[in-house]
Amino acid sequence: MLKTTPSLEAQKFPYRKLISLTIPIALHKLINSSMPLIDSAMISRLGESALTALGACNQVFLIFFLAITGIADGTALFSAQYWGDGDIKGIRKMLGLSIVGGLGLLTILAIALVLLARPIMEIITGNSDPQVVQYGVDYIRITTWGYLFLAVTNCYTSTQRSINQPRLGVFVSVVAIGSNAIMNYIFI
């Protein structure tokens, strides 16, 4: 029997599928990356020292964010392979591994950060202003524990994306940024 090449119609790239996956993922990433912007806008009302401290703290929290993103997205690669094989048990194992690994790493980082908040802030700010350092120490000690929740949600949303269900990440991000804005308004 003769083998034929697929028709041009069969070779078309699935643009609709690509768009249905990439738009929610891009929106999720955009919302997540705008959180520091909202924090900065709200904290700017407190003055230059508070805003400078927030900028320094955001440098530290970037390390948290990159660590959890690496763990969540790394295990999501394996989840996508398991999804392709139809192995739901494998996906659950990867999700569990990412949550345990993410929480473990971030707990260690959080404890170290809370215990070493002052020296870290002094290094980042160059010991420039004691008020900036104190604002930073206070901010770190209050907000660090929230990054543990970020670990869990990033692990779930990365896994959801890996199994072609990216919309949950958008919903979680909208709820998180809304909660962040409301809490900022109440507590600032």
C-alpha positions as a printed Julia matrix, in Angstrom:
188×3 Matrix{Float64}:
  0.0    0.0    0.0
  1.24   3.49  -0.87
  1.88   5.97   1.91
  0.62   9.45   1.25
  1.67  12.68   2.86
 -0.92  14.48   4.94
 -2.89  17.11   3.1
 -2.18  20.78   3.67
 -5.39  20.99   5.7
 -4.16  18.25   8.06
 -0.79  19.99   8.42
 -2.25  23.28   9.66
 -0.95  24.43  12.97
 -3.63  24.49  15.71
 -3.67  28.27  16.23
 -6.95  28.27  18.13
 -5.58  25.77  20.62
 -2.38  27.78  20.96
 -4.29  31.01  21.56
 -6.65  29.36  24.05
 -3.62  28.26  26.06
 -1.31  31.25  25.71
 -3.74  34.07  26.45
 -4.68  32.78  29.93
 -1.02  31.99  30.67
  0.12  35.45  29.58
 -2.69  37.08  31.55
 -1.75  35.04  34.64
  1.9   36.08  34.37
  0.94  39.72  33.78
 -1.29  39.78  36.84
  1.36  38.09  39.0
  4.06  40.5   37.91
  1.86  43.53  38.6
  1.6   42.8   42.34
  4.77  44.74  43.23
  3.41  47.64  41.18
  0.24  47.74  43.28
  2.3   47.49  46.48
  4.51  50.36  45.32
  1.54  52.55  44.41
 -0.07  52.04  47.81
  3.12  52.32  49.86
  4.21  55.48  48.06
  1.63  57.33  50.17
  3.78  56.59  53.23
  6.8   58.45  51.91
 10.16  57.97  50.29
 11.69  55.82  53.05
  8.84  53.31  52.94
  8.98  53.14  49.15
 12.76  52.66  49.19
 12.38  49.84  51.73
  9.73  48.18  49.56
 12.03  48.33  46.55
 14.78  46.63  48.55
 12.36  43.98  49.83
 11.12  43.29  46.31
 14.68  42.37  45.35
 14.71  39.78  48.13
 11.26  38.46  47.26
 12.29  38.07  43.64
 14.53  35.24  44.89
 11.49  33.58  46.47
  9.47  33.99  43.3
 12.21  32.62  41.04
 12.81  29.64  43.33
  9.17  28.6   43.42
  8.68  29.26  39.73
 11.65  27.03  38.93
 10.33  24.21  41.08
  6.72  24.53  39.9
  7.52  24.87  36.2
 10.19  22.18  36.34
  7.85  19.6   37.77
  5.11  20.78  35.39
  7.29  19.64  32.5
  7.08  16.11  33.83
  3.36  16.53  34.49
  2.86  17.47  30.83
  4.63  14.27  29.79
  2.46  12.26  32.15
 -0.61  14.04  30.74
  0.43  12.99  27.25
  0.71   9.41  28.46
 -2.62   9.6   30.3
 -0.87   8.93  33.62
 -2.95  10.83  36.21
 -1.11   9.16  39.08
  2.19  10.51  37.73
  0.7   14.02  37.53
 -0.41  13.79  41.15
  3.07  12.66  42.19
  4.65  15.61  40.4
  2.18  18.02  41.97
  2.94  16.58  45.41
  6.66  16.76  44.75
  6.45  20.38  43.63
  4.38  21.4   46.67
  6.61  19.58  49.15
  9.78  20.81  47.44
  8.48  24.36  47.09
  7.2   24.59  50.64
 10.36  22.99  51.99
 12.69  25.36  50.18
 10.59  28.45  50.86
 10.18  27.56  54.54
 13.95  27.4   54.9
 14.32  30.69  53.0
 11.52  32.31  55.03
 13.06  31.33  58.37
 16.48  32.55  57.26
 14.99  35.77  55.92
 13.02  36.52  59.08
 16.01  35.77  61.3
 18.44  37.72  59.12
 16.09  40.51  57.99
 18.14  43.34  59.46
 21.56  42.33  58.05
 19.98  41.58  54.67
 18.3   44.98  54.57
 21.54  46.68  55.64
 23.42  44.97  52.81
 20.78  45.76  50.17
 20.33  49.38  51.22
 24.01  49.96  51.93
 23.13  50.91  55.51
 21.99  54.23  54.06
 19.1   55.15  56.32
 18.08  53.45  59.59
 14.43  54.23  58.9
 14.59  52.51  55.49
 16.25  49.48  57.09
 13.6   49.32  59.82
 10.72  49.65  57.35
 12.28  46.85  55.31
 12.75  44.6   58.33
  9.13  45.15  59.38
  7.85  44.52  55.85
  9.9   41.35  55.45
  8.77  39.93  58.78
  5.11  40.56  57.96
  4.95  39.5   54.32
  7.43  36.62  54.1
  4.95  34.03  55.32
  2.54  34.91  52.52
  5.06  33.57  50.05
  4.37  30.08  51.35
  0.84  30.46  49.95
  2.39  31.64  46.72
  4.35  28.4   46.62
  1.23  26.26  46.81
 -0.76  28.29  44.29
  2.13  28.43  41.81
  2.55  24.67  42.03
 -1.14  24.11  41.36
 -1.38  26.62  38.54
  1.77  25.33  36.82
  0.38  21.81  36.97
 -2.98  23.01  35.63
 -1.21  24.69  32.71
  0.71  21.51  31.99
 -2.54  19.6   31.52
 -4.09  22.2   29.2
 -6.19  23.94  31.86
 -4.6   27.39  32.27
 -7.74  29.3   33.27
 -7.45  28.39  36.96
 -4.2   30.36  37.14
 -5.94  33.49  35.9
 -8.72  33.11  38.45
 -6.28  32.5   41.3
 -4.18  35.5   40.23
 -7.21  37.8   40.08
 -8.29  36.68  43.56
 -4.72  37.06  44.89
 -4.18  40.53  43.46
 -7.62  41.63  44.65
 -6.9   40.31  48.13
 -3.49  41.97  48.1
 -4.98  45.33  47.13
 -7.72  45.08  49.77
 -5.27  44.04  52.5
 -2.9   46.85  51.49
 -5.73  49.35  51.68
 -6.79  48.11  55.12
 -3.34  47.83  56.69
 -1.42  50.7   55.1
